[in-house]
């Protein structure tokens, strides 16, 4: 089978990592996979055997912002046409993330019955949560035009419900497929030596972005009285990161908070942590929760819109969910750190790479 993945760049985020994991799994299963990136950014190693192409359409024209989507869609159309002319039509095409979907929705060469838009987040929170009035209405209309009547893959049931119930979008076809994890590879990488730190620590892994709510995490950590250090692994918005560093100073905990930066292999850090904490306002799925549980590390998460509640309930850890405020999060951190619940690791096997890839590939059978 011939598969095309499309994404607007590959910075160090969870959705981007999911795309590369899917590519790797499908190649291992003997399929031919092309990955078209619409921006020259890739913070992860490219899996062997993937046809990786960078599709850019630079412009220095004063009106370049007005023509960006149509210009980049035309470049993508040309690349797809050239690839299919040289080889064969793609059997399945997957568009990942909202910016990519906006570009792909303007393409003319992508067969609708083969094209699936993969929704990785809670769109009503990520794109509408900070808007109000006419601005919110206008953005929702634009989102509706992108997804109405299209084929959709949602990474969790919560993402699917948000799309259909909150946003009122009616897909042509809708599939809920959880994110994949190469469990054997994660176990191997987790066994690698840990460089830092040498003392007890709790951990947050995620890019620095306001919806990750590092501020809530720092406030909860300060309230909890936990003496283990707090390690923040990830990169992202420099202004936001500076604000979080200032907050650590204001709270008087800056000597116990470590900014560890982006980790190409975070698994030793996850494996040796006393606990991993997720403090986001929303999470489409919550990859790092599964990764921590696979490593045997206790977790605490906000009961936020998205996948965390689904993941922890499946693993028998619903008691590790806190309410989305600093007091509740602090209380739950102390509780889990003092008495870690038992992880039902058997339930995590459903997230293994091959069965998830099979669910994606089975979408060819659901054509009308």
Tab-separated table of N, CA and C in Angstrom, residues 279-348:
chain	number	residue	atom	x	y	z
A	279	UNK	N	-0.279	19.050	33.593
A	279	UNK	CA	-1.069	20.142	34.167
A	279	UNK	C	-1.809	20.965	33.127
A	280	UNK	N	-2.012	20.426	31.939
A	280	UNK	CA	-2.528	21.182	30.795
A	280	UNK	C	-3.994	21.588	30.955
A	281	UNK	N	-4.375	22.605	30.188
A	281	UNK	CA	-5.784	22.977	30.078
A	281	UNK	C	-6.546	21.984	29.218
A	282	UNK	N	-5.858	21.388	28.239
A	282	UNK	CA	-6.464	20.350	27.396
A	282	UNK	C	-5.354	19.528	26.768
A	283	UNK	N	-5.660	18.289	26.443
A	283	UNK	CA	-4.729	17.388	25.756
A	283	UNK	C	-5.542	16.518	24.812
A	284	UNK	N	-5.223	16.579	23.527
A	284	UNK	CA	-5.944	15.728	22.588
A	284	UNK	C	-5.876	14.270	22.996
A	285	UNK	N	-4.676	13.841	23.397
A	285	UNK	CA	-4.511	12.460	23.859
A	285	UNK	C	-3.773	12.433	25.193
A	286	UNK	N	-2.522	12.833	25.204
A	286	UNK	CA	-1.714	12.780	26.422
A	286	UNK	C	-0.633	11.725	26.303
A	287	UNK	N	0.180	11.830	25.239
A	287	UNK	CA	1.200	10.816	24.954
A	287	UNK	C	2.095	10.526	26.151
A	288	UNK	N	2.520	11.576	26.822
A	288	UNK	CA	3.515	11.392	27.875
A	288	UNK	C	2.970	10.567	29.034
A	289	UNK	N	1.657	10.554	29.233
A	289	UNK	CA	1.071	9.707	30.273
A	289	UNK	C	1.276	8.230	29.944
A	290	UNK	N	1.012	7.857	28.705
A	290	UNK	CA	1.226	6.464	28.293
A	290	UNK	C	2.704	6.109	28.399
A	291	UNK	N	3.573	7.016	27.944
A	291	UNK	CA	5.012	6.754	27.990
A	291	UNK	C	5.481	6.546	29.425
A	292	UNK	N	4.994	7.375	30.348
A	292	UNK	CA	5.382	7.218	31.749
A	292	UNK	C	4.881	5.892	32.316
A	293	UNK	N	3.636	5.549	32.030
A	293	UNK	CA	3.077	4.296	32.545
A	293	UNK	C	3.816	3.089	31.979
A	294	UNK	N	4.206	3.165	30.709
A	294	UNK	CA	4.999	2.076	30.118
A	294	UNK	C	6.331	1.919	30.838
A	295	UNK	N	6.884	3.041	31.313
A	295	UNK	CA	8.155	3.013	32.039
A	295	UNK	C	7.967	2.672	33.517
A	296	UNK	N	6.714	2.470	33.951
A	296	UNK	CA	6.443	2.138	35.339
A	296	UNK	C	6.469	3.321	36.279
A	297	UNK	N	6.359	4.528	35.742
A	297	UNK	CA	6.420	5.749	36.546
A	297	UNK	C	5.017	6.212	36.922
A	298	UNK	N	4.743	6.462	38.188
A	298	UNK	CA	3.425	6.977	38.591
A	298	UNK	C	3.146	8.322	37.930
A	299	UNK	N	1.871	8.616	37.721
A	299	UNK	CA	1.487	9.863	37.061
A	299	UNK	C	0.356	10.543	37.823
A	300	UNK	N	0.280	11.859	37.611
A	300	UNK	CA	-0.859	12.664	38.040
A	300	UNK	C	-1.212	13.563	36.873
A	301	UNK	N	-2.502	13.723	36.612
A	301	UNK	CA	-2.938	14.598	35.524
A	301	UNK	C	-4.193	15.344	35.923
A	302	UNK	N	-4.314	16.569	35.401
A	302	UNK	CA	-5.594	17.257	35.463
A	302	UNK	C	-6.662	16.447	34.758
A	303	UNK	N	-7.858	16.516	35.255
A	303	UNK	CA	-8.998	15.964	34.527
A	303	UNK	C	-9.432	17.043	33.510
A	304	UNK	N	-8.592	17.213	32.497
A	304	UNK	CA	-8.811	18.270	31.515
A	304	UNK	C	-9.530	17.703	30.296
A	305	UNK	N	-10.126	18.559	29.456
A	305	UNK	CA	-10.724	18.074	28.219
A	305	UNK	C	-9.690	17.329	27.377
A	306	UNK	N	-10.036	16.142	26.902
A	306	UNK	CA	-9.124	15.373	26.068
A	306	UNK	C	-8.932	13.959	26.556
A	307	UNK	N	-7.761	13.396	26.243
A	307	UNK	CA	-7.520	11.982	26.458
A	307	UNK	C	-7.049	11.532	27.826
A	308	UNK	N	-6.490	12.406	28.705
A	308	UNK	CA	-5.943	11.903	29.966
A	308	UNK	C	-6.892	11.039	30.793
A	309	UNK	N	-8.147	11.449	30.926
A	309	UNK	CA	-9.084	10.646	31.707
A	309	UNK	C	-9.299	9.278	31.062
A	310	UNK	N	-9.349	9.225	29.729
A	310	UNK	CA	-9.511	7.944	29.044
A	310	UNK	C	-8.315	7.034	29.308
A	311	UNK	N	-7.101	7.604	29.224
A	311	UNK	CA	-5.883	6.816	29.423
A	311	UNK	C	-5.811	6.274	30.843
A	312	UNK	N	-6.006	7.142	31.827
A	312	UNK	CA	-5.835	6.722	33.216
A	312	UNK	C	-6.953	5.793	33.669
A	313	UNK	N	-8.146	5.996	33.175
A	313	UNK	CA	-9.238	5.086	33.511
A	313	UNK	C	-8.965	3.697	32.944
A	314	UNK	N	-8.463	3.634	31.710
A	314	UNK	CA	-8.141	2.338	31.097
A	314	UNK	C	-7.066	1.622	31.899
A	315	UNK	N	-6.099	2.363	32.420
A	315	UNK	CA	-4.990	1.764	33.169
A	315	UNK	C	-5.336	1.551	34.641
A	316	UNK	N	-6.616	1.778	35.015
A	316	UNK	CA	-7.036	1.579	36.393
A	316	UNK	C	-6.515	2.634	37.348
A	317	UNK	N	-6.305	3.863	36.839
A	317	UNK	CA	-5.678	4.920	37.636
A	317	UNK	C	-6.528	6.182	37.696
A	318	UNK	N	-7.826	6.023	37.702
A	318	UNK	CA	-8.692	7.203	37.739
A	318	UNK	C	-8.468	8.022	39.003
A	319	UNK	N	-7.932	7.398	40.065
A	319	UNK	CA	-7.654	8.127	41.297
A	319	UNK	C	-6.474	9.075	41.157
A	320	UNK	N	-5.754	9.008	40.018
A	320	UNK	CA	-4.614	9.899	39.772
A	320	UNK	C	-5.022	11.160	39.023
A	321	UNK	N	-6.322	11.360	38.855
A	321	UNK	CA	-6.827	12.563	38.180
A	321	UNK	C	-7.180	13.626	39.210
A	322	UNK	N	-6.728	14.854	38.951
A	322	UNK	CA	-7.049	15.967	39.840
A	322	UNK	C	-7.987	16.925	39.130
A	323	UNK	N	-8.600	17.793	39.901
A	323	UNK	CA	-9.368	18.873	39.294
A	323	UNK	C	-8.389	19.915	38.742
A	324	UNK	N	-8.812	20.715	37.751
A	324	UNK	CA	-7.875	21.635	37.091
A	324	UNK	C	-7.618	22.915	37.873
A	325	UNK	N	-7.084	22.751	39.095
A	325	UNK	CA	-6.669	23.919	39.858
A	325	UNK	C	-5.456	23.518	40.696
A	326	UNK	N	-4.694	24.505	41.138
A	326	UNK	CA	-3.418	24.246	41.803
A	326	UNK	C	-3.596	23.498	43.122
A	327	UNK	N	-4.643	23.819	43.894
A	327	UNK	CA	-4.856	23.159	45.176
A	327	UNK	C	-5.117	21.666	45.004
A	328	UNK	N	-6.013	21.333	44.079
A	328	UNK	CA	-6.341	19.928	43.832
A	328	UNK	C	-5.142	19.177	43.273
A	329	UNK	N	-4.406	19.832	42.365
A	329	UNK	CA	-3.227	19.198	41.774
A	329	UNK	C	-2.177	18.932	42.847
A	330	UNK	N	-1.955	19.909	43.733
A	330	UNK	CA	-0.980	19.730	44.813
A	330	UNK	C	-1.371	18.555	45.714
A	331	UNK	N	-2.643	18.483	46.056
A	331	UNK	CA	-3.126	17.400	46.920
A	331	UNK	C	-2.920	16.036	46.265
A	332	UNK	N	-3.221	15.952	44.980
A	332	UNK	CA	-3.083	14.675	44.271
A	332	UNK	C	-1.610	14.293	44.113
A	333	UNK	N	-0.726	15.285	43.894
A	333	UNK	CA	0.710	15.010	43.784
A	333	UNK	C	1.233	14.396	45.083
A	334	UNK	N	0.848	14.964	46.216
A	334	UNK	CA	1.290	14.440	47.510
A	334	UNK	C	0.755	13.025	47.724
A	335	UNK	N	-0.502	12.811	47.361
A	335	UNK	CA	-1.145	11.502	47.549
A	335	UNK	C	-0.457	10.418	46.731
A	336	UNK	N	-0.237	10.684	45.449
A	336	UNK	CA	0.361	9.670	44.567
A	336	UNK	C	1.830	9.456	44.900
A	337	UNK	N	2.544	10.527	45.249
A	337	UNK	CA	3.951	10.376	45.601
A	337	UNK	C	4.107	9.536	46.871
A	338	UNK	N	3.153	9.676	47.780
A	338	UNK	CA	3.217	8.916	49.030
A	338	UNK	C	2.780	7.475	48.887
A	339	UNK	N	1.856	7.221	47.947
A	339	UNK	CA	1.338	5.854	47.761
A	339	UNK	C	0.919	5.672	46.306
A	340	UNK	N	1.856	5.238	45.504
A	340	UNK	CA	1.608	5.115	44.070
A	340	UNK	C	0.626	3.984	43.784
A	341	UNK	N	-0.419	4.248	42.970
A	341	UNK	CA	-1.366	3.184	42.616
A	341	UNK	C	-0.728	2.168	41.663
A	342	UNK	N	-1.312	0.984	41.628
A	342	UNK	CA	-0.811	-0.091	40.760
A	342	UNK	C	-1.245	0.173	39.322
A	343	UNK	N	-0.296	0.067	38.397
A	343	UNK	CA	-0.555	0.307	36.973
A	343	UNK	C	-0.999	-0.994	36.314
A	344	UNK	N	-2.132	-0.963	35.618
A	344	UNK	CA	-2.596	-2.132	34.858
A	344	UNK	C	-1.905	-2.094	33.490
A	345	UNK	N	-0.677	-2.618	33.454
A	345	UNK	CA	0.155	-2.497	32.254
A	345	UNK	C	-0.396	-3.279	31.069
A	346	UNK	N	-1.203	-4.311	31.330
A	346	UNK	CA	-1.756	-5.097	30.232
A	346	UNK	C	-2.631	-4.246	29.329
A	347	UNK	N	-3.351	-3.294	29.915
A	347	UNK	CA	-4.224	-2.432	29.126
A	347	UNK	C	-3.440	-1.514	28.190
A	348	UNK	N	-2.170	-1.304	28.491
A	348	UNK	CA	-1.351	-0.409	27.664
A	348	UNK	C	-0.953	-1.055	26.344
